[in-house]
A tleap script that builds the chain and sets N, CA, C and O, in Angstrom:
source leaprc.protein.ff14SB
mol = sequence {
  NMET LYS GLY ASP ARG VAL GLU VAL VAL ILE
  ASP ALA GLY GLY SER THR ARG THR TYR GLU
  ILE GLU ALA THR ARG ALA GLY ARG ARG VAL
  GLU VAL VAL HIE GLY ARG GLY VAL VAL GLU
  VAL THR GLU ASN THR ARG GLY GLY THR PRO
  VAL ARG THR ALA ARG PHE MET SER GLY ARG
  VAL LEU ALA LEU VAL GLU HIE PRO ALA ALA
  ARG PRO ALA LEU ASP ASP ASP ASP GLU PRO
  VAL THR PRO LEU ARG ARG SER CALA
}
set mol.1.N position { 6.186 -12.160 -3.434 }
set mol.1.CA position { 7.046 -13.242 -3.830 }
set mol.1.C position { 6.413 -13.976 -4.903 }
set mol.1.O position { 5.192 -14.134 -4.914 }
set mol.2.N position { 7.185 -14.442 -5.823 }
set mol.2.CA position { 6.572 -15.191 -7.009 }
set mol.2.C position { 5.926 -16.440 -6.507 }
set mol.2.O position { 6.536 -17.205 -5.759 }
set mol.3.N position { 4.643 -16.672 -6.922 }
set mol.3.CA position { 3.885 -17.776 -6.433 }
set mol.3.C position { 2.804 -17.362 -5.447 }
set mol.3.O position { 1.831 -18.095 -5.271 }
set mol.4.N position { 2.941 -16.235 -4.814 }
set mol.4.CA position { 1.907 -15.721 -3.910 }
set mol.4.C position { 0.626 -15.553 -4.759 }
set mol.4.O position { 0.657 -15.048 -5.881 }
set mol.5.N position { -0.476 -15.992 -4.179 }
set mol.5.CA position { -1.727 -15.678 -4.913 }
set mol.5.C position { -2.882 -15.385 -3.970 }
set mol.5.O position { -2.872 -15.723 -2.786 }
set mol.6.N position { -3.904 -14.719 -4.577 }
set mol.6.CA position { -5.121 -14.452 -3.843 }
set mol.6.C position { -6.253 -14.960 -4.719 }
set mol.6.O position { -6.305 -14.751 -5.931 }
set mol.7.N position { -7.150 -15.637 -4.028 }
set mol.7.CA position { -8.323 -16.264 -4.547 }
set mol.7.C position { -9.570 -15.513 -4.101 }
set mol.7.O position { -9.789 -15.352 -2.900 }
set mol.8.N position { -10.354 -15.073 -4.997 }
set mol.8.CA position { -11.529 -14.242 -4.668 }
set mol.8.C position { -12.776 -14.906 -5.177 }
set mol.8.O position { -12.840 -15.103 -6.391 }
set mol.9.N position { -13.819 -15.292 -4.379 }
set mol.9.CA position { -15.007 -15.790 -4.740 }
set mol.9.C position { -16.084 -14.753 -4.785 }
set mol.9.O position { -16.264 -14.050 -3.791 }
set mol.10.N position { -16.777 -14.610 -5.801 }
set mol.10.CA position { -17.773 -13.546 -5.932 }
set mol.10.C position { -19.129 -14.099 -6.231 }
set mol.10.O position { -19.274 -15.041 -7.010 }
set mol.11.N position { -20.159 -13.497 -5.591 }
set mol.11.CA position { -21.620 -13.851 -5.899 }
set mol.11.C position { -21.979 -13.203 -7.172 }
set mol.11.O position { -22.015 -11.973 -7.202 }
set mol.12.N position { -22.259 -13.918 -8.270 }
set mol.12.CA position { -22.578 -13.391 -9.500 }
set mol.12.C position { -24.154 -13.615 -9.897 }
set mol.12.O position { -24.494 -14.100 -10.976 }
set mol.13.N position { -24.974 -13.236 -8.978 }
set mol.13.CA position { -26.410 -13.539 -9.333 }
set mol.13.C position { -26.837 -14.848 -8.839 }
set mol.13.O position { -27.040 -15.024 -7.637 }
set mol.14.N position { -26.976 -15.734 -9.672 }
set mol.14.CA position { -27.411 -17.179 -9.381 }
set mol.14.C position { -26.187 -18.149 -9.123 }
set mol.14.O position { -26.352 -19.300 -8.720 }
set mol.15.N position { -25.089 -17.658 -9.355 }
set mol.15.CA position { -23.843 -18.565 -9.324 }
set mol.15.C position { -22.797 -17.702 -8.664 }
set mol.15.O position { -22.943 -16.538 -8.292 }
set mol.16.N position { -21.583 -18.551 -8.567 }
set mol.16.CA position { -20.390 -17.879 -8.081 }
set mol.16.C position { -19.359 -17.917 -9.122 }
set mol.16.O position { -19.358 -18.811 -9.968 }
set mol.17.N position { -18.355 -16.850 -9.090 }
set mol.17.CA position { -17.312 -16.899 -9.913 }
set mol.17.C position { -16.089 -16.791 -9.066 }
set mol.17.O position { -16.081 -16.123 -8.032 }
set mol.18.N position { -14.950 -17.521 -9.553 }
set mol.18.CA position { -13.723 -17.475 -8.875 }
set mol.18.C position { -12.706 -16.847 -9.637 }
set mol.18.O position { -12.523 -17.212 -10.798 }
set mol.19.N position { -11.906 -15.799 -9.043 }
set mol.19.CA position { -10.818 -15.134 -9.660 }
set mol.19.C position { -9.556 -15.345 -8.877 }
set mol.19.O position { -9.564 -15.362 -7.646 }
set mol.20.N position { -8.468 -15.505 -9.597 }
set mol.20.CA position { -7.096 -15.615 -8.867 }
set mol.20.C position { -6.198 -14.689 -9.415 }
set mol.20.O position { -6.047 -14.589 -10.632 }
set mol.21.N position { -5.527 -13.933 -8.512 }
set mol.21.CA position { -4.514 -12.959 -8.921 }
set mol.21.C position { -3.242 -13.505 -8.307 }
set mol.21.O position { -3.194 -13.873 -7.133 }
set mol.22.N position { -2.231 -13.546 -9.127 }
set mol.22.CA position { -1.031 -14.237 -8.658 }
set mol.22.C position { 0.219 -13.390 -9.075 }
set mol.22.O position { 0.249 -12.802 -10.156 }
set mol.23.N position { 1.271 -13.350 -8.155 }
set mol.23.CA position { 2.488 -12.762 -8.453 }
set mol.23.C position { 3.260 -13.504 -9.436 }
set mol.23.O position { 3.794 -14.561 -9.101 }
set mol.24.N position { 3.371 -13.041 -10.644 }
set mol.24.CA position { 3.845 -13.918 -11.810 }
set mol.24.C position { 5.334 -13.852 -11.955 }
set mol.24.O position { 5.865 -14.741 -12.621 }
set mol.25.N position { 6.083 -12.910 -11.418 }
set mol.25.CA position { 7.518 -12.830 -11.626 }
set mol.25.C position { 8.136 -12.722 -10.277 }
set mol.25.O position { 7.509 -12.437 -9.257 }
set mol.26.N position { 9.436 -12.975 -10.345 }
set mol.26.CA position { 10.266 -12.884 -9.013 }
set mol.26.C position { 10.267 -11.387 -8.562 }
set mol.26.O position { 10.424 -10.475 -9.373 }
set mol.27.N position { 10.092 -11.197 -7.290 }
set mol.27.CA position { 10.099 -9.737 -6.786 }
set mol.27.C position { 8.833 -9.068 -6.738 }
set mol.27.O position { 8.714 -7.998 -6.141 }
set mol.28.N position { 7.845 -9.647 -7.349 }
set mol.28.CA position { 6.542 -9.031 -7.330 }
set mol.28.C position { 5.819 -9.492 -6.099 }
set mol.28.O position { 6.204 -10.496 -5.499 }
set mol.29.N position { 4.804 -8.803 -5.713 }
set mol.29.CA position { 3.954 -9.166 -4.562 }
set mol.29.C position { 2.529 -8.774 -4.759 }
set mol.29.O position { 2.211 -7.838 -5.492 }
set mol.30.N position { 1.625 -9.544 -4.058 }
set mol.30.CA position { 0.167 -9.259 -4.141 }
set mol.30.C position { -0.300 -8.550 -2.925 }
set mol.30.O position { -0.025 -9.006 -1.816 }
set mol.31.N position { -1.005 -7.438 -3.070 }
set mol.31.CA position { -1.547 -6.795 -1.875 }
set mol.31.C position { -3.041 -6.664 -1.951 }
set mol.31.O position { -3.585 -6.465 -3.038 }
set mol.32.N position { -3.711 -6.765 -0.852 }
set mol.32.CA position { -5.133 -6.736 -0.704 }
set mol.32.C position { -5.562 -5.478 0.155 }
set mol.32.O position { -5.057 -5.329 1.268 }
set mol.33.N position { -6.412 -4.638 -0.301 }
set mol.33.CA position { -6.847 -3.491 0.384 }
set mol.33.C position { -8.389 -3.459 0.352 }
set mol.33.O position { -9.059 -3.713 -0.649 }
set mol.34.N position { -8.924 -3.084 1.682 }
set mol.34.CA position { -10.333 -3.144 1.793 }
set mol.34.C position { -10.685 -1.671 2.092 }
set mol.34.O position { -9.930 -1.014 2.809 }
set mol.35.N position { -11.730 -1.164 1.602 }
set mol.35.CA position { -12.085 0.159 1.925 }
set mol.35.C position { -13.307 0.763 1.122 }
set mol.35.O position { -13.385 0.594 -0.095 }
set mol.36.N position { -14.191 1.422 1.779 }
set mol.36.CA position { -15.366 2.102 1.211 }
set mol.36.C position { -16.087 1.313 0.168 }
set mol.36.O position { -16.345 1.730 -0.961 }
set mol.37.N position { -16.426 -0.004 0.701 }
set mol.37.CA position { -17.304 -0.874 -0.197 }
set mol.37.C position { -16.543 -1.595 -1.360 }
set mol.37.O position { -17.191 -2.188 -2.223 }
set mol.38.N position { -15.251 -1.553 -1.393 }
set mol.38.CA position { -14.457 -2.047 -2.453 }
set mol.38.C position { -13.336 -2.863 -1.899 }
set mol.38.O position { -12.689 -2.433 -0.944 }
set mol.39.N position { -13.066 -4.047 -2.461 }
set mol.39.CA position { -11.905 -4.880 -2.250 }
set mol.39.C position { -11.082 -4.820 -3.382 }
set mol.39.O position { -11.503 -5.193 -4.478 }
set mol.40.N position { -9.820 -4.338 -3.204 }
set mol.40.CA position { -8.773 -4.202 -4.366 }
set mol.40.C position { -7.618 -5.179 -4.209 }
set mol.40.O position { -6.939 -5.191 -3.182 }
set mol.41.N position { -7.417 -5.927 -5.142 }
set mol.41.CA position { -6.150 -6.810 -5.169 }
set mol.41.C position { -5.293 -6.303 -6.288 }
set mol.41.O position { -5.720 -6.147 -7.432 }
set mol.42.N position { -3.970 -6.032 -5.879 }
set mol.42.CA position { -3.031 -5.527 -6.833 }
set mol.42.C position { -1.758 -6.266 -6.824 }
set mol.42.O position { -1.223 -6.582 -5.761 }
set mol.43.N position { -1.244 -6.557 -8.003 }
set mol.43.CA position { 0.058 -7.185 -8.110 }
set mol.43.C position { 1.080 -5.964 -8.340 }
set mol.43.O position { 0.920 -5.214 -9.303 }
set mol.44.N position { 2.033 -5.805 -7.515 }
set mol.44.CA position { 2.944 -4.789 -7.480 }
set mol.44.C position { 4.408 -5.304 -7.797 }
set mol.44.O position { 4.778 -6.454 -7.560 }
set mol.45.N position { 5.200 -4.312 -8.364 }
set mol.45.CA position { 6.603 -4.657 -8.663 }
set mol.45.C position { 7.425 -4.267 -7.291 }
set mol.45.O position { 6.891 -3.730 -6.320 }
set mol.46.N position { 8.665 -4.589 -7.367 }
set mol.46.CA position { 9.549 -4.264 -6.099 }
set mol.46.C position { 9.386 -2.723 -5.726 }
set mol.46.O position { 9.356 -2.327 -4.561 }
set mol.47.N position { 9.284 -1.889 -6.859 }
set mol.47.CA position { 9.336 -0.475 -6.607 }
set mol.47.C position { 7.904 0.040 -6.215 }
set mol.47.O position { 7.748 1.230 -5.942 }
set mol.48.N position { 6.921 -0.796 -6.188 }
set mol.48.CA position { 5.570 -0.370 -5.841 }
set mol.48.C position { 4.756 0.020 -6.972 }
set mol.48.O position { 3.682 0.574 -6.739 }
set mol.49.N position { 5.147 -0.208 -8.259 }
set mol.49.CA position { 4.318 0.126 -9.395 }
set mol.49.C position { 3.333 -0.986 -9.619 }
set mol.49.O position { 3.689 -2.155 -9.772 }
set mol.50.N position { 2.097 -0.590 -9.633 }
set mol.50.CA position { 0.979 -1.678 -9.822 }
set mol.50.C position { 1.087 -2.223 -11.307 }
set mol.50.O position { 1.175 -1.468 -12.275 }
set mol.51.N position { 1.073 -3.556 -11.392 }
set mol.51.CA position { 1.079 -4.293 -12.793 }
set mol.51.C position { -0.359 -4.471 -13.236 }
set mol.51.O position { -0.795 -4.056 -14.311 }
set mol.52.N position { -1.036 -5.099 -12.352 }
set mol.52.CA position { -2.537 -5.287 -12.554 }
set mol.52.C position { -3.317 -5.207 -11.331 }
set mol.52.O position { -2.841 -5.457 -10.223 }
set mol.53.N position { -4.562 -4.845 -11.547 }
set mol.53.CA position { -5.433 -4.601 -10.366 }
set mol.53.C position { -6.784 -5.133 -10.630 }
set mol.53.O position { -7.316 -5.036 -11.736 }
set mol.54.N position { -7.383 -5.746 -9.520 }
set mol.54.CA position { -8.743 -6.237 -9.657 }
set mol.54.C position { -9.543 -5.610 -8.583 }
set mol.54.O position { -9.115 -5.617 -7.429 }
set mol.55.N position { -10.695 -5.059 -8.891 }
set mol.55.CA position { -11.608 -4.419 -7.870 }
set mol.55.C position { -12.912 -5.123 -7.798 }
set mol.55.O position { -13.493 -5.470 -8.827 }
set mol.56.N position { -13.395 -5.348 -6.593 }
set mol.56.CA position { -14.663 -6.119 -6.387 }
set mol.56.C position { -15.522 -5.289 -5.342 }
set mol.56.O position { -15.010 -4.739 -4.367 }
set mol.57.N position { -16.822 -5.251 -5.625 }
set mol.57.CA position { -17.626 -4.756 -4.615 }
set mol.57.C position { -17.688 -5.744 -3.384 }
set mol.57.O position { -17.964 -6.939 -3.481 }
set mol.58.N position { -17.398 -5.090 -2.239 }
set mol.58.CA position { -17.297 -5.896 -0.978 }
set mol.58.C position { -18.608 -6.657 -0.590 }
set mol.58.O position { -18.599 -7.706 0.053 }
set mol.59.N position { -19.660 -6.070 -1.011 }
set mol.59.CA position { -20.976 -6.844 -0.788 }
set mol.59.C position { -21.149 -8.070 -1.633 }
set mol.59.O position { -21.992 -8.909 -1.317 }
set mol.60.N position { -20.369 -8.219 -2.724 }
set mol.60.CA position { -20.390 -9.430 -3.504 }
set mol.60.C position { -19.378 -10.392 -3.278 }
set mol.60.O position { -19.404 -11.462 -3.886 }
set mol.61.N position { -18.429 -10.097 -2.409 }
set mol.61.CA position { -17.285 -10.976 -2.081 }
set mol.61.C position { -17.809 -12.051 -1.015 }
set mol.61.O position { -18.218 -11.704 0.092 }
set mol.62.N position { -17.764 -13.366 -1.434 }
set mol.62.CA position { -18.118 -14.476 -0.461 }
set mol.62.C position { -16.850 -14.895 0.220 }
set mol.62.O position { -16.896 -15.188 1.415 }
set mol.63.N position { -15.715 -14.947 -0.448 }
set mol.63.CA position { -14.465 -15.456 0.278 }
set mol.63.C position { -13.287 -14.768 -0.464 }
set mol.63.O position { -13.303 -14.449 -1.652 }
set mol.64.N position { -12.311 -14.594 0.367 }
set mol.64.CA position { -11.054 -13.967 -0.024 }
set mol.64.C position { -9.934 -14.757 0.638 }
set mol.64.O position { -9.698 -14.595 1.836 }
set mol.65.N position { -9.233 -15.612 -0.117 }
set mol.65.CA position { -8.226 -16.480 0.520 }
set mol.65.C position { -6.786 -16.125 -0.039 }
set mol.65.O position { -6.580 -16.119 -1.253 }
set mol.66.N position { -5.865 -15.850 0.821 }
set mol.66.CA position { -4.485 -15.627 0.369 }
set mol.66.C position { -3.748 -16.920 0.608 }
set mol.66.O position { -3.812 -17.558 1.659 }
set mol.67.N position { -2.992 -17.279 -0.531 }
set mol.67.CA position { -2.235 -18.391 -0.559 }
set mol.67.C position { -0.777 -18.030 -0.806 }
set mol.67.O position { -0.397 -17.712 -1.933 }
set mol.68.N position { 0.104 -18.083 0.322 }
set mol.68.CA position { 1.475 -17.670 0.199 }
set mol.68.C position { 2.241 -18.828 -0.563 }
set mol.68.O position { 1.897 -20.009 -0.518 }
set mol.69.N position { 3.279 -18.356 -1.238 }
set mol.69.CA position { 4.144 -19.365 -1.987 }
set mol.69.C position { 4.822 -20.282 -0.930 }
set mol.69.O position { 4.999 -19.966 0.247 }
set mol.70.N position { 5.152 -21.369 -1.461 }
set mol.70.CA position { 5.994 -22.287 -0.466 }
set mol.70.C position { 7.373 -21.683 -0.197 }
set mol.70.O position { 8.150 -21.370 -1.098 }
set mol.71.N position { 7.620 -21.542 1.111 }
set mol.71.CA position { 8.963 -21.036 1.447 }
set mol.71.C position { 9.847 -22.274 1.792 }
set mol.71.O position { 9.364 -23.316 2.235 }
set mol.72.N position { 11.191 -22.084 1.555 }
set mol.72.CA position { 12.091 -23.093 1.834 }
set mol.72.C position { 12.308 -23.272 3.439 }
set mol.72.O position { 12.365 -22.307 4.202 }
set mol.73.N position { 12.407 -24.469 3.804 }
set mol.73.CA position { 12.542 -24.598 5.261 }
set mol.73.C position { 13.874 -24.163 5.719 }
set mol.73.O position { 14.864 -24.293 4.999 }
set mol.74.N position { 13.923 -23.626 6.952 }
set mol.74.CA position { 15.153 -23.170 7.494 }
set mol.74.C position { 15.843 -24.318 8.230 }
set mol.74.O position { 15.232 -25.246 8.759 }
set mol.75.N position { 17.149 -24.176 8.217 }
set mol.75.CA position { 17.934 -25.264 8.883 }
set mol.75.C position { 17.823 -25.103 10.375 }
set mol.75.O position { 17.787 -23.991 10.902 }
set mol.76.N position { 17.769 -26.230 11.043 }
set mol.76.CA position { 17.645 -26.249 12.507 }
set mol.76.C position { 18.977 -26.670 13.053 }
set mol.76.O position { 19.303 -27.850 12.929 }
set mol.77.N position { 19.712 -25.886 13.597 }
set mol.77.CA position { 21.076 -25.976 13.971 }
set mol.77.C position { 21.182 -26.490 15.461 }
set mol.77.O position { 22.274 -26.669 16.000 }
set mol.78.N position { 19.985 -26.714 16.087 }
set mol.78.CA position { 19.944 -27.156 17.420 }
set mol.78.C position { 20.754 -26.250 18.378 }
set mol.78.O position { 21.477 -26.684 19.275 }
set mol.79.N position { 20.549 -24.915 18.083 }
set mol.79.CA position { 21.132 -24.009 19.004 }
set mol.79.C position { 20.235 -23.825 20.170 }
set mol.79.O position { 19.017 -23.969 20.059 }
set mol.80.N position { 20.865 -23.480 21.386 }
set mol.80.CA position { 20.063 -23.312 22.620 }
set mol.80.C position { 19.077 -22.140 22.375 }
set mol.80.O position { 19.448 -21.149 21.746 }
set mol.81.N position { 17.892 -22.247 22.845 }
set mol.81.CA position { 16.967 -21.356 22.790 }
set mol.81.C position { 16.740 -20.505 24.045 }
set mol.81.O position { 16.423 -21.060 25.098 }
set mol.82.N position { 16.891 -19.184 23.969 }
set mol.82.CA position { 16.710 -18.385 25.133 }
set mol.82.C position { 15.296 -18.034 25.497 }
set mol.82.O position { 14.638 -17.362 24.703 }
set mol.83.N position { 14.755 -18.454 26.682 }
set mol.83.CA position { 13.460 -18.329 26.982 }
set mol.83.C position { 13.124 -16.719 27.142 }
set mol.83.O position { 13.977 -15.953 27.591 }
set mol.84.N position { 12.047 -16.350 26.812 }
set mol.84.CA position { 11.513 -14.966 27.049 }
set mol.84.C position { 11.123 -14.848 28.570 }
set mol.84.O position { 10.563 -15.753 29.189 }
set mol.85.N position { 11.494 -13.592 29.118 }
set mol.85.CA position { 11.083 -13.298 30.469 }
set mol.85.C position { 9.712 -12.665 30.429 }
set mol.85.O position { 9.441 -11.795 29.602 }
set mol.86.N position { 8.829 -13.114 31.344 }
set mol.86.CA position { 7.543 -12.436 31.525 }
set mol.86.C position { 7.647 -11.530 32.769 }
set mol.86.O position { 8.224 -11.836 33.812 }
set mol.87.N position { 7.024 -10.402 32.520 }
set mol.87.CA position { 7.047 -9.365 33.720 }
set mol.87.C position { 5.656 -9.792 34.488 }
set mol.87.O position { 4.690 -10.302 33.919 }
set mol.88.N position { 5.733 -9.510 35.770 }
set mol.88.CA position { 4.591 -9.844 36.624 }
set mol.88.C position { 3.470 -8.916 36.520 }
set mol.88.O position { 2.454 -9.096 37.192 }
savepdb mol mol.pdb
quit
């Protein structure tokens, strides 16, 4: 969703660097994949085509924070809530 973003903090030797990858248009999403010593953050279109990709060595990643876009609040119609049954 537009506005979703991922913030990645990297160890760059004696200092840290921060990278932000953001879904820049409506319908795009940001996906994070971990595997084989690599963290990959990709901005994808609705159809799944990657628009931009950032790859980081997982040993250098200090923090990875996902920031979802603000979602509109749902209306509370004060409808009765059906409690869930628990099995014994």
